[in-house]
Coordinates of C-alpha atoms in Angstrom, one line a residue:
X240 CA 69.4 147.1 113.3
X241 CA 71.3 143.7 112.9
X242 CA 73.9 142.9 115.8
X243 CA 77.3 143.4 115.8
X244 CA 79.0 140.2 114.7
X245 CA 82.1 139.8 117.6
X246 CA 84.5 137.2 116.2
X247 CA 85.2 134.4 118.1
X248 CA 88.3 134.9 120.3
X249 CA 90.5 131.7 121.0
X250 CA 93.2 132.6 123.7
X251 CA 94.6 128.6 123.6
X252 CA 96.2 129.6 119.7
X253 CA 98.3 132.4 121.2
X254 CA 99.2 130.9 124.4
X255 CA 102.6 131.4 124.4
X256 CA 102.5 134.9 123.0
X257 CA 100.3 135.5 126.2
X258 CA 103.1 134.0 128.6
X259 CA 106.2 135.7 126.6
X260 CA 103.9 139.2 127.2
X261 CA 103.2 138.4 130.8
X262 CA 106.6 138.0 131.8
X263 CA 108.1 140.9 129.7
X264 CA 105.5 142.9 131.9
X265 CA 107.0 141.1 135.2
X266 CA 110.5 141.9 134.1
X267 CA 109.2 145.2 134.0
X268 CA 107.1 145.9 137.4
X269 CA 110.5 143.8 139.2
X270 CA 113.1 146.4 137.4
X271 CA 111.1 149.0 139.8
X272 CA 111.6 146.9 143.2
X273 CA 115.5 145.2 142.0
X274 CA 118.7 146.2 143.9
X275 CA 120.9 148.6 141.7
X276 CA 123.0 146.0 141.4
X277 CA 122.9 141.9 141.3
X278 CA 120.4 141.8 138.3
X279 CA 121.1 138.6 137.5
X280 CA 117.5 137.0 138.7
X281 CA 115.7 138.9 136.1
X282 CA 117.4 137.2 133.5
X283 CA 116.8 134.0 134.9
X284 CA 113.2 135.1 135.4
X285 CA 112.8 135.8 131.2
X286 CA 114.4 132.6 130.9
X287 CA 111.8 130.4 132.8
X288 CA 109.4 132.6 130.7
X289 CA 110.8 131.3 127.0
X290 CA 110.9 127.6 129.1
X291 CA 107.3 127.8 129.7
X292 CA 106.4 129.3 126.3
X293 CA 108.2 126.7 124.8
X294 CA 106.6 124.1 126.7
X295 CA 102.8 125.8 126.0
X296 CA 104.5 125.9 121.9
X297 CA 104.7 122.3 122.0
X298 CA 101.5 121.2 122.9
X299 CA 100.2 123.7 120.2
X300 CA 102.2 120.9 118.0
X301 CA 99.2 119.2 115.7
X302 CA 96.4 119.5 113.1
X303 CA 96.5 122.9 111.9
X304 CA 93.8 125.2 112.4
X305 CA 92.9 129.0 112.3
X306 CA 92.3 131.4 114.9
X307 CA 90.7 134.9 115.2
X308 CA 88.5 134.6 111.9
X309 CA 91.3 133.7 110.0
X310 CA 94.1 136.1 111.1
X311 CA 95.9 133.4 112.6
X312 CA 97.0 130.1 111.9
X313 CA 98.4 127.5 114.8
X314 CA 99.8 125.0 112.5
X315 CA 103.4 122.7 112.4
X316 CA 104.9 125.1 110.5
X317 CA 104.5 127.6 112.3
X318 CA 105.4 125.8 116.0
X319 CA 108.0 124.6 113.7
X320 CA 110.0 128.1 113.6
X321 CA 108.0 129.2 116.9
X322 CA 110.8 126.5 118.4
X323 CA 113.8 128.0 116.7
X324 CA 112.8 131.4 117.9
X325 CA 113.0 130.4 122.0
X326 CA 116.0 128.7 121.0
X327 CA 117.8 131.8 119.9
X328 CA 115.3 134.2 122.5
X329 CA 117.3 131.3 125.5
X330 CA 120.2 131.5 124.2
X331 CA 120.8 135.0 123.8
X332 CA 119.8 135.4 127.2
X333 CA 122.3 133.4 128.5
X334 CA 124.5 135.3 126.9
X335 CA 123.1 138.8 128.0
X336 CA 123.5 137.7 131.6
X337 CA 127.2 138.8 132.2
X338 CA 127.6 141.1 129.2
X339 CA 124.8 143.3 130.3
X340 CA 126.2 144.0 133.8
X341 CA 129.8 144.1 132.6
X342 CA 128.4 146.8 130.7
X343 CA 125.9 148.5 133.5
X344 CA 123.4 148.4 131.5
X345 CA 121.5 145.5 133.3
X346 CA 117.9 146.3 133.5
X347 CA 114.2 144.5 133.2
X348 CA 113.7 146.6 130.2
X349 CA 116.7 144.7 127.9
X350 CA 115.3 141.3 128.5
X351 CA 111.7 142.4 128.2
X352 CA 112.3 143.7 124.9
X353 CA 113.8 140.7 124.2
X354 CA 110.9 138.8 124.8
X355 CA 108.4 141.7 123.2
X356 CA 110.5 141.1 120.0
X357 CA 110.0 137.0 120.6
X358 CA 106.4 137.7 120.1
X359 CA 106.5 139.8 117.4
X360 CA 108.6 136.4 115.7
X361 CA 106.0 134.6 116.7
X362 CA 103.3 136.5 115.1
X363 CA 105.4 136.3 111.5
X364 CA 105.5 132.6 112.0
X365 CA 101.4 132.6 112.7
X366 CA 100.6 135.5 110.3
X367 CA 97.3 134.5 107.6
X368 CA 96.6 138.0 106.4
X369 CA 98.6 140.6 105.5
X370 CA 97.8 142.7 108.4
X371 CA 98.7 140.1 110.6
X372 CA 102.3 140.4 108.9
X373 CA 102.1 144.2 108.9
X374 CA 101.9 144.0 112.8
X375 CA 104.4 141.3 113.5
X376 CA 106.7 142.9 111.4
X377 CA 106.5 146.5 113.3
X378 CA 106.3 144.8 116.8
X379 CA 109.5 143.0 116.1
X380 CA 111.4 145.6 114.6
X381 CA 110.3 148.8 117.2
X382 CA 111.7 145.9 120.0
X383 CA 115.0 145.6 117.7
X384 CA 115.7 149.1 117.3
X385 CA 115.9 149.9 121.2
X386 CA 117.8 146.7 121.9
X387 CA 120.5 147.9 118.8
X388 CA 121.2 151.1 120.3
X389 CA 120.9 149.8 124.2
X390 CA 124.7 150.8 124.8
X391 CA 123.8 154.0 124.9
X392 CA 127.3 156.0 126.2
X393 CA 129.3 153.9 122.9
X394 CA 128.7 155.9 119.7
X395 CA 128.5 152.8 117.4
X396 CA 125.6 151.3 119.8
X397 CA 123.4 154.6 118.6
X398 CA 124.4 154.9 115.1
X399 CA 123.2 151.3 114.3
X400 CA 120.3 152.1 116.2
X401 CA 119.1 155.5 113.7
X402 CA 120.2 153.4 111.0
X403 CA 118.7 150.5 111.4
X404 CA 115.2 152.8 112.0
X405 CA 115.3 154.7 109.5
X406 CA 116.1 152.0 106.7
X407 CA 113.5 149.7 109.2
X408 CA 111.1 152.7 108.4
X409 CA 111.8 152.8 105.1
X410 CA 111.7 149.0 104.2
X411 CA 108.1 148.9 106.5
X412 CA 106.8 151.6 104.3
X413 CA 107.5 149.4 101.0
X414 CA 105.8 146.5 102.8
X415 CA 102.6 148.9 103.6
X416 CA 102.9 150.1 100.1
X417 CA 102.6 146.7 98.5
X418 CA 99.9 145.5 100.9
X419 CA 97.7 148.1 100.2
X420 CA 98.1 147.6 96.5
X421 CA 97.7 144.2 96.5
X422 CA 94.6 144.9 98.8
X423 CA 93.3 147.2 96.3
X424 CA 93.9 144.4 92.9
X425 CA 92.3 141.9 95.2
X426 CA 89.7 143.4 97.5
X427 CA 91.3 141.2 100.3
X428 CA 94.1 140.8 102.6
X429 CA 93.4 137.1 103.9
X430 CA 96.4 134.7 102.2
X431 CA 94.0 132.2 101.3
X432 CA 91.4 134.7 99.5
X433 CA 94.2 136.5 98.1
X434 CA 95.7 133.1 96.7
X435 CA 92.2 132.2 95.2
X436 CA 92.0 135.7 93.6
X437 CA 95.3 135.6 92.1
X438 CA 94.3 131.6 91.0
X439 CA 90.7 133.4 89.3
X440 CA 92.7 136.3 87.6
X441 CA 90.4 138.8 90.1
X442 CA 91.8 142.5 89.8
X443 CA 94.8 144.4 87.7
X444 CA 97.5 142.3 86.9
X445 CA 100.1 145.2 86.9
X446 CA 98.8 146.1 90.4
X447 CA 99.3 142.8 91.7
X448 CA 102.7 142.2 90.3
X449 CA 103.6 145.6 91.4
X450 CA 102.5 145.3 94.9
X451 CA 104.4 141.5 94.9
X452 CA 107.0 143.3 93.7
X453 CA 106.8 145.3 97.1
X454 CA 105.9 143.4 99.5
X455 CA 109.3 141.2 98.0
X456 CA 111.7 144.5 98.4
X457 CA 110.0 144.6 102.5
X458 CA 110.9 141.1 103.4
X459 CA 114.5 141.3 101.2
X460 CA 115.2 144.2 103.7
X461 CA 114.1 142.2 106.8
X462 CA 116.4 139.1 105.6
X463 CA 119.2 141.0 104.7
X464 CA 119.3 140.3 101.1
X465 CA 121.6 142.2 98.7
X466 CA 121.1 145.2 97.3
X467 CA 119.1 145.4 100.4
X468 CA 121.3 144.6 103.1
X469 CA 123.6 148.1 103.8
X470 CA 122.2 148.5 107.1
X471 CA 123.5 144.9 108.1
X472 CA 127.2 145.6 108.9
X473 CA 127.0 148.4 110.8
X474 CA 124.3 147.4 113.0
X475 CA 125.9 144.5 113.5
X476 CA 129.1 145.8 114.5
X477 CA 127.3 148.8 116.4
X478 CA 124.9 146.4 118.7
X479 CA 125.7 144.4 121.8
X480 CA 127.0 141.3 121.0
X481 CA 123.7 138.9 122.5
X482 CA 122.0 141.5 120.4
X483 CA 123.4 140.7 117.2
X484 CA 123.8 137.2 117.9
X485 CA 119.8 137.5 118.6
X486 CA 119.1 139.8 115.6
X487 CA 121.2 137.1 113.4
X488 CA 119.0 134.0 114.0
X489 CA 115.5 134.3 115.6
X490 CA 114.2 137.5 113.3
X491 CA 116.1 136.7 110.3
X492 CA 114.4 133.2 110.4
X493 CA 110.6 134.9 111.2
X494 CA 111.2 137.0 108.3
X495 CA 111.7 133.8 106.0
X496 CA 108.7 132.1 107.6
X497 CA 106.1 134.7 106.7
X498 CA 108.1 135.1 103.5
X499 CA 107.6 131.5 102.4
X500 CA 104.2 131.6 103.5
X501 CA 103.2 134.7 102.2
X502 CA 104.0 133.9 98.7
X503 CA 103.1 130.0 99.1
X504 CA 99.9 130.5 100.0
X505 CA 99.2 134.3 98.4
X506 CA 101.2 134.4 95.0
X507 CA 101.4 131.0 93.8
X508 CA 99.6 132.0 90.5
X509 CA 102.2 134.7 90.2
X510 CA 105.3 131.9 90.3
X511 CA 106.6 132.6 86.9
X512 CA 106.9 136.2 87.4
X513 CA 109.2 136.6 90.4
X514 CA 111.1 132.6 90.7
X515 CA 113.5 134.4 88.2
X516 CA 114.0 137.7 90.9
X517 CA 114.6 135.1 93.4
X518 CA 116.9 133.0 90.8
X519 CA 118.5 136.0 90.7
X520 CA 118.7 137.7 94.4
X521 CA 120.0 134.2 95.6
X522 CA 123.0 134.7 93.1
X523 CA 123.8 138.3 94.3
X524 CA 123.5 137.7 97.7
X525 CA 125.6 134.7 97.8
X526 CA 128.3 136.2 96.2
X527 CA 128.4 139.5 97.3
X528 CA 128.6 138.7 101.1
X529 CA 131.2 135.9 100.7
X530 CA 133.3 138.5 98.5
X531 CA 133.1 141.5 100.7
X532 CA 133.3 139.2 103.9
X533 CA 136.8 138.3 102.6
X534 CA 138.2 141.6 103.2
X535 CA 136.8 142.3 107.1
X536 CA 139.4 142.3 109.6
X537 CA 136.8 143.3 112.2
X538 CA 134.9 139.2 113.5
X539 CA 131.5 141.1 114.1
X540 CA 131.9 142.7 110.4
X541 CA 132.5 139.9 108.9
X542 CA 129.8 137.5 110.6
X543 CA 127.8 140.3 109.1
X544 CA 128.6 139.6 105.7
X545 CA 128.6 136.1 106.5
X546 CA 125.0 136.5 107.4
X547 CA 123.8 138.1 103.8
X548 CA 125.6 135.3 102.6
X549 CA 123.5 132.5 104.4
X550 CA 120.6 134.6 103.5
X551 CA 121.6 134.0 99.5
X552 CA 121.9 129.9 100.0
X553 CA 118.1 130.1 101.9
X554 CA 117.2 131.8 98.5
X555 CA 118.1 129.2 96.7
X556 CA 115.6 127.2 98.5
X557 CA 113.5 130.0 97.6
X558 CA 114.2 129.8 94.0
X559 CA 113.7 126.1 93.7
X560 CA 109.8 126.1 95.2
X561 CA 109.2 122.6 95.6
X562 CA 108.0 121.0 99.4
X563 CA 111.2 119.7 99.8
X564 CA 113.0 123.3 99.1
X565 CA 110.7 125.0 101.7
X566 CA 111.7 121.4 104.4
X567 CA 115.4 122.3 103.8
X568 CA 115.1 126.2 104.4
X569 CA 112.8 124.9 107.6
X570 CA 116.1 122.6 108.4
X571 CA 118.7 125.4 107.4
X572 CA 117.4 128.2 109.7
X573 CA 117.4 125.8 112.6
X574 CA 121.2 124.7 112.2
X575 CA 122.4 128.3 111.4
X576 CA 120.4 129.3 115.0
X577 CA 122.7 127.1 116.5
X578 CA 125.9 127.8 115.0
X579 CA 125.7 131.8 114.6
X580 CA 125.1 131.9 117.9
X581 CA 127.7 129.7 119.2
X582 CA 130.1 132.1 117.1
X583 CA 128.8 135.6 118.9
X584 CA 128.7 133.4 122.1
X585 CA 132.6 133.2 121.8
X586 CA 133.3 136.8 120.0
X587 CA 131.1 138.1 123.3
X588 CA 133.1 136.3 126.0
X589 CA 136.3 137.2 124.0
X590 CA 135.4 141.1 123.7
X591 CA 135.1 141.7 127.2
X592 CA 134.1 145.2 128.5
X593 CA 133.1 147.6 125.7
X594 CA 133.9 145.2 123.1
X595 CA 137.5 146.1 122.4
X596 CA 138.6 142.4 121.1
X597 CA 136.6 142.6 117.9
X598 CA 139.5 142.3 114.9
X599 CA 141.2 139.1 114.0
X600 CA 144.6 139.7 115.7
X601 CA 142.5 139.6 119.2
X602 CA 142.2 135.9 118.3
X603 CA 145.8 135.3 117.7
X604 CA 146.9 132.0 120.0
X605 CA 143.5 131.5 121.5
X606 CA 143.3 127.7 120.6
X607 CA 146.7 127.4 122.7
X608 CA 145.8 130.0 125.6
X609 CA 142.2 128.7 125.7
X610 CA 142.0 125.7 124.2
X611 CA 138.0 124.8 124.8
X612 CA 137.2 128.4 123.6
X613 CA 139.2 128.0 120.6
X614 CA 137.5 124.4 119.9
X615 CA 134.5 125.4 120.3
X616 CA 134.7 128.6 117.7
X617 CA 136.2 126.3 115.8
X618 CA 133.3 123.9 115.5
X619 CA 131.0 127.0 114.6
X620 CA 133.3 128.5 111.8
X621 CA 133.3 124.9 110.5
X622 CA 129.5 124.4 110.3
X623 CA 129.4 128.0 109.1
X624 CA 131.6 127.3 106.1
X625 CA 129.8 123.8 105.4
X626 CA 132.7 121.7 106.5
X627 CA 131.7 118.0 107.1
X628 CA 130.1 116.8 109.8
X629 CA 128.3 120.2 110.8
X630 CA 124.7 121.4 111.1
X631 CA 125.8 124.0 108.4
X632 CA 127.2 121.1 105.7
X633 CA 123.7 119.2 106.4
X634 CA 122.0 122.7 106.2
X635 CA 123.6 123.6 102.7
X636 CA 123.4 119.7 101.3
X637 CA 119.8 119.6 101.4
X638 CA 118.9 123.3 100.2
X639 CA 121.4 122.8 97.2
X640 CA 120.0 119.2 96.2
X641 CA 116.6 120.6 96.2
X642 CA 117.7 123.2 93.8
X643 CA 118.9 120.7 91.3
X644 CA 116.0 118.3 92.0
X645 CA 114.2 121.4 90.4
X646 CA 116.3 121.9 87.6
X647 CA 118.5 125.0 89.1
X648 CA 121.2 123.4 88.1
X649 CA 123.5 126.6 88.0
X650 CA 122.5 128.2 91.0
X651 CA 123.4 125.2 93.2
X652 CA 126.9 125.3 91.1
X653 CA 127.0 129.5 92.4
X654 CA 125.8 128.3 96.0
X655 CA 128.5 125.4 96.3
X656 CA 131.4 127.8 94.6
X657 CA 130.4 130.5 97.5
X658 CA 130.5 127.7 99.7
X659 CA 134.2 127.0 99.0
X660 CA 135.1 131.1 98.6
X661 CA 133.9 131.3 102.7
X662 CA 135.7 128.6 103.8
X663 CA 138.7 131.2 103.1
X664 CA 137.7 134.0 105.6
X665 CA 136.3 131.0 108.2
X666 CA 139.5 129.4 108.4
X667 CA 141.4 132.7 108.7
X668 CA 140.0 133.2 111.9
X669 CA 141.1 129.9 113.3
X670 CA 144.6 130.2 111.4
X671 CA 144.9 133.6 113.9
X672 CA 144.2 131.3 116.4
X673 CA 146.2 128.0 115.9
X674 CA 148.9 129.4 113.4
X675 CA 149.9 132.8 114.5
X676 CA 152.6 133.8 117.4
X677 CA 151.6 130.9 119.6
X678 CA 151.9 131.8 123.1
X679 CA 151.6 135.2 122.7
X680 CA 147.6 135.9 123.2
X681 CA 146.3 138.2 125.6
X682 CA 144.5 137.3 129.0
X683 CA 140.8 137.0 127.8
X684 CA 138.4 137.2 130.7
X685 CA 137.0 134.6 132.2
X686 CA 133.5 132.8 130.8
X687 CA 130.2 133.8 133.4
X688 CA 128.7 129.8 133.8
X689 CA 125.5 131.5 131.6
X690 CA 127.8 132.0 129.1
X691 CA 129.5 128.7 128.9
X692 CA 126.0 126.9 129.0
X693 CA 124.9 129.0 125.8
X694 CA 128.1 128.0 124.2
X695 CA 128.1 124.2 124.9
X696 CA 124.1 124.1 124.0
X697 CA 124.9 126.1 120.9
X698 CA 128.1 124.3 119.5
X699 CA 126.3 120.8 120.5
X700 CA 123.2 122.1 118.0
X701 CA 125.5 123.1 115.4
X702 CA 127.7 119.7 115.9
X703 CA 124.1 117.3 116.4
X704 CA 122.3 118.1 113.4
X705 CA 125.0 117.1 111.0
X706 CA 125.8 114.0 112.7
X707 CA 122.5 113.1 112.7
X708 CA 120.1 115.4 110.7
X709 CA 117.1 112.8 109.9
X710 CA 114.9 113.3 112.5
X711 CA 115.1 117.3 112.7
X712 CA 114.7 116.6 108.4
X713 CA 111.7 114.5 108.9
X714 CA 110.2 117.1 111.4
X715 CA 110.8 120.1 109.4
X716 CA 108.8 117.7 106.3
X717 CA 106.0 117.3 108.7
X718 CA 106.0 120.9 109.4
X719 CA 105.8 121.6 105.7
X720 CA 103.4 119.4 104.6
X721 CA 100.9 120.6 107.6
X722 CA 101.3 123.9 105.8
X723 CA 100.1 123.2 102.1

């Protein structure tokens, strides 16, 4: 009988995953012993937790190199997003801290599946097999759909919750679907064996393509790009605001980084075939967000559709393929952390209690009434829309010149023309705030200090990286080039 061949187990690669788990399960024994009331320790306690992780994520920062037989990769690029992902998992924290107990629904559970979900990022960023992908995907989502429908007595809280599970459901079974096709054209669900396969024309061709094909629809879903993306506005307008502000940065960003490695390293003999999909889902998404964001009178709403939009000018970082594309997506999804959250920061101190200050009138005279507050959304719509000198203008410069490095000429035209459409809804909002019935806004509550930190850290990000974007450019390069 020959022995049982146990693969080598290296703990060091998923050391911050190990210290994100341990303190979601501390959060959780603590819940048991906390006072009813005065909660606020626990969140401080997740937020040492994503400090450390952070901390153990940077000295992972190096040569690449695989772990678990190849299941798992520790490489730039992936500490690269790992870094974005605390920053939106500390951030949104900060923002729960008030929000929550405003809301009595503070609780050890909330912040540990905040940090479950964290890890499920994590192991999207680190996936190297398909399976890997498979599990990051579900451990991320499962976390996401308790945290959407967390307000459980307000009826939009539970709605986004069943609908973002049952299209989550749906989407995962497309992903499963075109794993285990692409499995069976292959014999493998390793990216690297899978690449070489595809390179050595191993297998059906139709199968492959087809499976592709799903595995494409899966991660369309996951990033909110259109005709994927119905679930987006309601769940957005149905979750707690640090929910969506969380749900709009860290897992929209792990979905594009096992996306771009997926079909980097997996399908790049297959580039003909889908660049034109992309070519074309970039275009769609683009313009249908900007053009249905115009009409929202609800902030959260429109944010929404301002996120499918983003998700369309990533794409066409998609579309173009080249090492600088995938540096400027790397560059992109770090600035639009920063300044979608510093947005939901301010729509979350505005709403107050049950989140009745949603709609645009809500905003009328805040810049006068509260003049920081109103600077500081002010700053974030302005990066959003790509407004000079903003993270979000750096962001959209360098994903649009690599498109026409590349020769897709016409889909940076569409990208910059979308550009200019959103600048219309963005500056709506701060019209409502500097241009309507001055004077006559009403008392907004005041800012918890959590609150105000997240909001200064956030609009700082979103204000830094487009004054001076080279060394966050040069780093997302490195993280790249680690990667081919």
């Amino acid at each position: 009988m020959s022995p049982i061949h146990i693969p080598a187990i290296q703990l060091s690669a998923i050391a911050p995953e190990i210290i994100l788990t341990c303190t979601a399960a501390l959060l959780l024994m603590m819940e048991v012993f906390a006072e009813k009331k005065g909660k606020d320790h626990l969140g401080y306690v997740a937020l040492a937790g994503v400090a450390l992780a952070g901390y153990a994520t940077i000295g992972l920062h190096g040569p690449a190199h695989p772990a678990f037989s190849g299941l798992y990769v520790v490489d730039n690029f992936s500490t690269f997003f790992k870094v974005v992902f605390l920053i939106g998992t500390g951030l949104s924290i900060l923002l729960s801290v008030k929000y929550i107990k405003d809301e009595g629904i503070d609780s050890g559970e909330y912040y540990a599946m905040l940090l479950f979900a964290t890890v499920g990022m994590f192991t999207l960023a680190s996936a190297a097999n398909l399976i890997t992908v498979f599990m990051g995907v579900e451990v991320l989502s499962i976390s996401l759909y308790v945290l959407a429908g967390y307000t459980r007595a307000r009826e939009t809280s539970n709605e986004a919750s069943i609908k973002y599970f049952i299209l989550g459901a749906l989407s995962s079974g497309f992903l499963l679907y075109g794993i285990a096709l692409v499995y069976g054209a292959t014999g493998t669900t390793g990216l690297h064996a899978i690449g070489d396969a595809v390179r050595a024309g191993v297998g059906n061709k139709m199968t492959l393509t087809v499976g592709a094909a799903l595995i494409t629809l899966g991660f369309c879903f996951k990033v909110a790009a259109a005709p994927f993306h119905m679930w987006t506005p309601d769940v957005y307008q149905g979750a707690p605001s640090p929910v969506t502000a969380f749900m709009s940065a860290g897992p929209k960003a792990a979905a594009f980084a096992a996306f771009l490695r997926v079909f980097a390293e997996a399908f790049p003999g297959l580039k003909g075939e889908w660049w034109e999909i992309i070519w074309i889902l970039a275009a769609v998404t683009m313009t249908l967000g900007n053009v249905v964001a115009l009409q929202q009178n609800n902030v959260k709403r429109m944010l929404a559709y301002s996120s499918i939009s983003h998700a369309g000018y990533v794409l066409v970082g998609f579309a173009a393929g080249s090492p600088a594309a995938s540096s400027s997506i790397l560059f992109y999804m770090l600035a639009y952390t920063f300044m979608n959250i510093a947005a939901f920061a301010i729509v979350t101190g505005i709403g107050g209690k049950g989140e009745e200050k949603v709609y645009f009138q809500d905003y009328t005279g805040l810049g006068y009434s509260r003049p920081a507050v109103g600077l500081a959304l002010s700053v974030a719509l302005f990066s959003l829309a790509g407004i000079p000198p903003t993270a979000g203008f750096a962001g959209k410069f360098y994903v649009f010149l690599s498109a026409i490095d590349e020769g897709f000429i016409w889909l940076a035209v569409i990208g910059v023309l979308n550009s200019v459409v959103s600048v219309f809804y963005y500056l709506r909002l701060t019209v409502y705030m500097y241009m309507r019935e001055e004077g006559k806004a009403e008392a907004t509550p005041a800012f918890a200090p959590s609150l105000v930190v997240a909001t200064a850290v956030a609009v700082t990000g979103a204000l830094w990286l487009g004054i001076a974007p080279g060394p966050y450019i040069e780093m997302a390069k490195a993280a790249f080039l680690t990667f081919q």
